[in-house]
CSV table of C-alpha atoms in Angstrom, one decimal:
chain,number,residue,atom,x,y,z
A,8,GLY,CA,-13.9,-35.4,3.5
A,9,LEU,CA,-16.0,-32.7,1.8
A,10,VAL,CA,-14.2,-30.0,3.9
A,11,PHE,CA,-10.8,-31.3,2.8
A,12,LEU,CA,-11.9,-31.5,-0.8
A,13,LEU,CA,-13.2,-27.9,-0.8
A,14,ALA,CA,-9.9,-26.7,0.8
A,15,PHE,CA,-7.9,-28.6,-1.8
A,16,LEU,CA,-9.9,-27.1,-4.7
A,17,ASP,CA,-9.7,-23.6,-3.2
A,18,ASP,CA,-6.8,-22.0,-5.1
A,19,LYS,CA,-7.0,-18.5,-3.6
A,20,VAL,CA,-4.3,-16.7,-1.7
A,21,LYS,CA,-5.3,-16.3,1.9
A,22,SER,CA,-2.4,-16.9,4.1
A,23,ALA,CA,1.2,-16.0,4.8
A,24,PHE,CA,2.1,-19.5,3.7
A,25,ASP,CA,0.5,-19.0,0.3
A,26,ILE,CA,2.6,-15.8,-0.2
A,27,GLU,CA,5.9,-16.9,1.1
A,28,SER,CA,5.9,-20.5,-0.1
A,29,THR,CA,3.8,-20.5,-3.2
A,30,LEU,CA,4.6,-17.1,-4.5
A,31,ALA,CA,8.1,-17.1,-2.9
A,32,ILE,CA,8.1,-13.5,-1.9
A,33,PRO,CA,8.2,-12.0,1.6
A,34,LEU,CA,5.0,-10.9,3.4
A,35,ILE,CA,5.7,-7.3,4.4
A,36,GLY,CA,2.3,-6.6,6.1
A,37,ILE,CA,-1.2,-7.7,6.8
A,38,VAL,CA,-4.0,-5.1,6.6
A,39,PRO,CA,-7.2,-6.1,8.3
A,40,HIS,CA,-10.7,-5.6,7.0
A,41,ILE,CA,-12.0,-2.2,7.9
A,42,PHE,CA,-15.6,-1.8,8.9
A,43,SER,CA,-18.0,1.2,8.7
A,44,ILE,CA,-15.7,3.7,7.0
A,45,ASP,CA,-16.4,5.4,3.7
A,46,ALA,CA,-14.0,5.4,0.8
A,47,GLN,CA,-12.5,8.9,1.5
A,48,GLU,CA,-11.8,8.0,5.2
A,49,LYS,CA,-10.4,4.7,4.2
A,50,ALA,CA,-7.9,6.2,1.7
A,51,ARG,CA,-6.3,8.3,4.5
A,52,ILE,CA,-7.0,6.1,7.5
A,53,ALA,CA,-3.3,6.1,8.5
A,54,ALA,CA,-3.6,9.8,9.1
A,55,ASP,CA,-7.0,10.0,10.9
A,56,ASP,CA,-6.4,7.0,13.2
A,57,HIS,CA,-10.0,5.7,12.9
A,58,ASP,CA,-9.0,2.1,13.1
A,59,LYS,CA,-6.1,1.2,15.5
A,60,HIS,CA,-5.4,-2.2,13.8
A,61,ALA,CA,-5.2,-0.6,10.3
A,62,VAL,CA,-2.9,2.2,11.6
A,63,GLU,CA,-0.6,-0.3,13.3
A,64,ALA,CA,-0.6,-2.4,10.1
A,65,PHE,CA,0.7,0.5,8.0
A,66,ARG,CA,3.3,1.4,10.7
A,67,SER,CA,4.4,-2.3,10.5
A,68,ILE,CA,4.7,-2.0,6.7
A,69,HIS,CA,6.8,1.1,7.1
A,70,SER,CA,9.1,-0.5,9.6
A,71,THR,CA,9.6,-3.6,7.4
A,72,LEU,CA,10.5,-1.5,4.4
A,73,LYS,CA,12.9,0.6,6.5
A,74,LEU,CA,14.6,-2.5,7.9
A,75,ASN,CA,14.9,-4.4,4.6
A,76,GLU,CA,18.2,-3.8,2.9
A,77,GLU,CA,16.8,-3.5,-0.6
A,78,SER,CA,13.9,-1.1,0.3
A,79,ARG,CA,15.6,0.9,3.0
A,80,ASN,CA,17.2,3.5,0.6
A,81,SER,CA,14.8,3.0,-2.4
A,82,LYS,CA,13.2,6.2,-3.6
A,83,VAL,CA,10.7,5.1,-6.2
A,84,ILE,CA,8.3,2.3,-5.2
A,85,LEU,CA,5.7,0.9,-7.6
A,86,SER,CA,2.5,-0.5,-6.1
A,87,THR,CA,0.4,-2.9,-8.1
A,88,SER,CA,-1.9,-5.9,-7.8
A,89,THR,CA,-2.7,-9.0,-9.8
A,90,ILE,CA,-6.3,-8.2,-10.6
A,91,PRO,CA,-8.6,-5.2,-10.0
A,92,SER,CA,-10.2,-4.4,-6.6
A,93,GLU,CA,-7.4,-5.8,-4.5
A,94,GLY,CA,-6.8,-2.4,-2.8
A,95,LYS,CA,-3.5,-1.3,-4.4
A,96,THR,CA,-4.5,2.4,-4.2
A,97,PHE,CA,-5.6,2.1,-0.6
A,98,VAL,CA,-2.3,0.6,0.3
A,99,SER,CA,-0.3,3.1,-1.7
A,100,THR,CA,-1.9,6.2,-0.2
A,101,ASN,CA,-1.7,4.9,3.4
A,102,THR,CA,1.8,3.7,3.1
A,103,ALA,CA,2.8,7.1,1.7
A,104,ILE,CA,1.0,8.8,4.5
A,105,THR,CA,2.9,6.7,7.1
A,106,PHE,CA,6.2,7.6,5.5
A,107,ALA,CA,5.3,11.3,5.4
A,108,ALA,CA,4.3,11.1,9.1
A,109,HIS,CA,7.8,9.9,9.9
A,110,GLY,CA,9.3,13.0,8.4
A,111,GLU,CA,10.1,11.9,4.8
A,112,ARG,CA,9.2,14.1,1.9
A,113,THR,CA,6.8,11.9,0.0
A,114,ILE,CA,4.6,12.0,-3.1
A,115,VAL,CA,1.9,9.6,-4.5
A,116,VAL,CA,1.8,9.5,-8.3
A,117,ASP,CA,-1.3,8.1,-9.9
A,118,ALA,CA,0.0,6.3,-13.0
A,119,ASP,CA,-3.2,4.3,-13.5
A,120,LEU,CA,-4.3,6.3,-16.5
A,121,ARG,CA,-7.1,4.0,-17.4
A,122,MET,CA,-9.1,3.9,-14.1
A,123,PRO,CA,-7.4,6.5,-11.8
A,124,ASN,CA,-8.5,6.4,-8.2
A,125,VAL,CA,-6.1,8.3,-6.1
A,126,ALA,CA,-7.8,11.7,-6.4
A,127,LYS,CA,-11.2,10.2,-6.0
A,128,GLY,CA,-10.2,8.2,-3.0
A,129,LEU,CA,-8.6,11.2,-1.3
A,130,ASP,CA,-11.4,13.5,-2.3
A,131,ILE,CA,-9.2,16.1,-4.0
A,132,PRO,CA,-9.5,17.7,-7.5
A,133,GLY,CA,-8.3,15.4,-10.2
A,134,LYS,CA,-8.9,17.2,-13.5
A,135,THR,CA,-5.3,18.0,-14.0
A,136,GLY,CA,-2.2,15.9,-13.3
A,137,VAL,CA,0.0,13.3,-15.1
A,138,ILE,CA,-1.8,13.3,-18.4
A,139,GLN,CA,-1.8,17.1,-18.8
A,140,TYR,CA,1.9,17.3,-17.8
A,141,LEU,CA,2.9,14.6,-20.2
A,142,SER,CA,0.9,16.3,-22.9
A,143,GLY,CA,2.8,19.5,-22.4
A,144,ASP,CA,-0.2,21.5,-21.3
A,145,ILE,CA,1.0,22.3,-17.8
A,146,SER,CA,4.2,22.4,-15.7
A,147,LEU,CA,5.1,19.7,-13.2
A,148,ASP,CA,4.5,22.2,-10.3
A,149,ASP,CA,1.0,22.9,-11.6
A,150,ALA,CA,0.3,19.2,-11.9
A,151,ILE,CA,1.3,18.4,-8.3
A,152,GLN,CA,-1.1,19.1,-5.4
A,153,LYS,CA,1.1,20.2,-2.6
A,154,GLU,CA,0.8,19.7,1.1
A,155,PHE,CA,-2.2,17.4,1.1
A,156,LEU,CA,-0.8,16.5,4.5
A,157,PRO,CA,2.5,17.6,6.1
A,158,ASN,CA,5.4,16.2,4.0
A,159,LEU,CA,2.9,14.6,1.5
A,160,ASP,CA,2.1,15.8,-2.1
A,161,ILE,CA,-0.2,14.2,-4.6
A,162,LEU,CA,0.2,13.9,-8.4
A,163,PRO,CA,-3.2,12.8,-9.7
A,164,ALA,CA,-3.7,11.1,-13.1
A,165,GLY,CA,-5.7,14.0,-14.4
A,166,GLY,CA,-8.4,11.8,-15.8
A,167,SER,CA,-8.2,8.8,-18.1
A,168,THR,CA,-6.7,8.4,-21.6
A,169,LYS,CA,-7.0,5.9,-24.5
A,170,SER,CA,-3.2,5.9,-25.0
A,171,PRO,CA,-1.7,5.3,-21.5
A,172,THR,CA,1.1,3.1,-22.8
A,173,GLN,CA,2.5,5.7,-25.1
A,174,LEU,CA,2.4,8.3,-22.3
A,175,LEU,CA,4.0,6.1,-19.7
A,176,SER,CA,6.8,5.1,-22.2
A,177,SER,CA,7.5,8.6,-23.3
A,178,GLU,CA,10.7,10.5,-22.6
A,179,ARG,CA,8.7,13.1,-20.7
A,180,PHE,CA,7.5,10.5,-18.2
A,181,ILE,CA,11.1,9.3,-17.7
A,182,ASN,CA,12.2,12.8,-17.1
A,183,MET,CA,9.3,13.4,-14.7
A,184,VAL,CA,10.4,10.4,-12.5
A,185,HIS,CA,14.0,11.7,-12.6
A,186,GLU,CA,12.8,15.2,-11.4
A,187,LEU,CA,10.7,13.7,-8.7
A,188,ARG,CA,13.7,11.7,-7.4
A,189,LEU,CA,15.5,15.1,-6.9
A,190,ARG,CA,12.6,16.6,-5.0
A,191,TYR,CA,11.4,13.8,-2.8
A,192,ASP,CA,12.6,11.1,-0.4
A,193,ARG,CA,9.9,8.6,-1.4
A,194,ILE,CA,7.8,8.3,-4.5
A,195,PHE,CA,4.9,5.8,-4.5
A,196,ILE,CA,3.6,5.1,-8.0
A,197,ASP,CA,0.2,3.5,-8.2
A,198,THR,CA,-0.2,1.4,-11.3
A,199,PRO,CA,-2.9,-0.8,-12.9
A,200,PRO,CA,-3.1,-4.5,-12.2
A,201,VAL,CA,-0.5,-6.6,-14.0
A,202,ALA,CA,-3.0,-9.3,-15.1
A,203,THR,CA,-5.2,-6.8,-16.8
A,204,VAL,CA,-2.8,-4.5,-18.8
A,205,SER,CA,0.9,-4.1,-19.3
A,206,ASP,CA,1.2,-0.5,-18.0
A,207,ALA,CA,3.1,-1.4,-14.8
A,208,LEU,CA,5.6,-3.4,-16.8
A,209,ASN,CA,6.5,-0.2,-18.8
A,210,ILE,CA,7.3,1.7,-15.6
A,211,LEU,CA,9.3,-1.0,-13.9
A,212,PRO,CA,12.7,0.1,-15.4
A,213,LEU,CA,12.3,3.4,-13.7
A,214,VAL,CA,11.6,2.2,-10.2
A,215,ASP,CA,13.7,0.8,-7.3
A,216,GLY,CA,11.2,-1.9,-6.2
A,217,VAL,CA,7.7,-3.3,-6.2
A,218,ILE,CA,5.0,-3.9,-3.6
A,219,LEU,CA,2.4,-6.4,-4.7
A,220,VAL,CA,-1.0,-6.0,-3.0
A,221,ILE,CA,-3.0,-9.2,-2.6
A,222,ARG,CA,-6.6,-9.1,-1.4
A,223,PHE,CA,-7.4,-11.9,1.1
A,224,ASN,CA,-9.2,-14.8,-0.5
A,225,MET,CA,-9.7,-13.1,-3.9
A,226,VAL,CA,-6.9,-13.9,-6.4
A,227,LYS,CA,-6.0,-17.5,-7.4
A,228,ARG,CA,-2.5,-18.7,-6.6
A,229,LYS,CA,-1.9,-19.8,-10.2
A,230,THR,CA,-2.8,-16.4,-11.5
A,231,ALA,CA,-0.6,-14.6,-9.0
A,232,VAL,CA,2.3,-16.9,-9.8
A,233,VAL,CA,2.1,-16.3,-13.6
A,234,ASN,CA,1.9,-12.5,-13.2
A,235,LEU,CA,4.6,-12.4,-10.6
A,236,LYS,CA,6.9,-14.1,-13.1
A,237,ARG,CA,6.2,-11.2,-15.5
A,238,LEU,CA,7.3,-8.7,-12.8
A,239,ARG,CA,10.5,-10.8,-12.0
A,240,GLU,CA,11.5,-10.7,-15.7
A,241,SER,CA,12.3,-7.0,-15.3
A,242,ASN,CA,15.0,-7.8,-12.6
A,243,VAL,CA,13.5,-5.1,-10.4
A,244,PRO,CA,13.5,-6.1,-6.7
A,245,ILE,CA,10.1,-7.2,-5.4
A,246,PHE,CA,10.0,-6.0,-1.8
A,247,GLY,CA,7.1,-8.3,-0.9
A,248,ALA,CA,3.4,-8.6,-0.7
A,249,VAL,CA,0.8,-6.9,1.5
A,250,LEU,CA,-2.1,-9.2,2.3
A,251,ASN,CA,-5.1,-6.8,2.3
A,252,ASN,CA,-8.6,-6.9,3.7
A,253,LEU,CA,-8.0,-9.8,6.0
A,254,ASN,CA,-11.4,-10.6,7.6
A,255,THR,CA,-10.6,-11.9,11.0
A,256,HIS,CA,-14.0,-13.4,11.4
A,257,VAL,CA,-13.4,-15.5,8.2
A,258,ALA,CA,-9.7,-16.1,8.8
A,259,GLY,CA,-10.4,-17.6,12.2
A,260,TYR,CA,-9.5,-17.2,15.8
A,261,TYR,CA,-5.8,-16.9,15.4
A,262,TYR,CA,-5.8,-13.7,13.4
A,263,SER,CA,-8.4,-12.1,15.6
A,264,HIS,CA,-6.6,-13.1,18.7
A,265,TYR,CA,-3.3,-11.9,17.2
A,266,TYR,CA,-4.5,-8.4,16.4
A,267,ASP,CA,-6.4,-7.9,19.7
A,268,LYS,CA,-3.7,-9.3,22.0
A,269,SER,CA,-0.6,-7.8,20.2
A,270,TYR,CA,-2.0,-4.3,20.1
A,271,LYS,CA,-3.2,-4.4,23.7
A,272,SER,CA,0.1,-5.7,25.0
A,273,TYR,CA,1.9,-3.0,22.9
A,274,LYS,CA,-0.3,-0.3,24.3
A,275,HIS,CA,0.0,-1.5,27.9
A,276,TYR,CA,3.8,-1.5,27.7
A,277,HIS,CA,4.1,2.0,26.3
A,278,LEU,CA,1.6,3.5,28.7
A,279,GLN,CA,3.5,1.9,31.6
A,280,GLN,CA,6.8,3.4,30.1
A,281,GLN,CA,5.1,6.8,30.3
A,282,GLY,CA,4.1,6.3,33.9
A,283,VAL,CA,0.4,5.8,33.2
A,284,PRO,CA,-1.2,3.4,35.7
A,285,ILE,CA,-3.1,0.6,33.9
A,286,SER,CA,-5.8,-1.3,35.7
A,287,ASP,CA,-8.2,-2.5,32.9
A,288,ASP,CA,-9.2,-2.1,29.3
A,289,ALA,CA,-11.2,0.9,30.0
A,290,GLU,CA,-8.1,2.7,31.3
A,291,VAL,CA,-6.3,1.8,28.1
A,292,ALA,CA,-9.0,3.1,25.9
A,293,LYS,CA,-9.2,6.3,28.0
A,294,ALA,CA,-5.5,6.9,27.7
A,295,GLY,CA,-5.7,6.9,23.9
A,296,PRO,CA,-3.0,5.8,21.4
A,297,PRO,CA,0.5,5.4,22.8
A,298,ASP,CA,3.1,8.1,22.1
A,299,ARG,CA,5.1,7.1,19.0
A,300,ALA,CA,7.8,9.8,19.5
């Protein structure tokens, strides 16, 4: 009885059912908890292939966005969360890395002008960027850090400011997004959490869709529902949610079994297609990641 009572009182989002039924938006991906990796490695884990489950998770997000009718041809995608520390920047950078790895000209724009984290996470200089361009101090080409990875550019925030709303609502910011549309196939804009400040709401009219990042077992369902309603009022498509930081040990046997079995089966199949003889798990590990070409 106590277990059922605690489950009833626990109002946090921690399952696909919570996202698709309670929040009424699609689940476009599940990113597992990543162990023993520092912040810089984590921010670009989709490029370095340190964690096979995380890499496959972002490839799955890429595939879902490419298959979805609304997101397939969308250029400007806004990434946000309900509350801080849900991993929106981590999801933004790694999703962008995955799109760039598939041959699309991609840029990440750090529009969190209060607590920017893109440059810090990727361990690149972040003293100049969006703020300096919007203030008229530098050109857009000078603000963009080009070829961070093949097909991937980064536009840092350039520090923090006390007047982010004015800058993000300015004509210069609107023109900047328009110019980026002409230069890139995909533009991922990282914004502050919607429950904390209204910055993301000011950018919504300029984007083609929204990805909502939800950290496993962190945000309350009621809080997510209220703030999701604010996003919907803009009439901008919400492509779906990414359930981040799923701890398979906490979530239970099903998720752990799903990740281990699905990846192993996938790998066996592709290695067999390539003519690699498979006898045991050691052979799979020895063969390395499957050829994605």
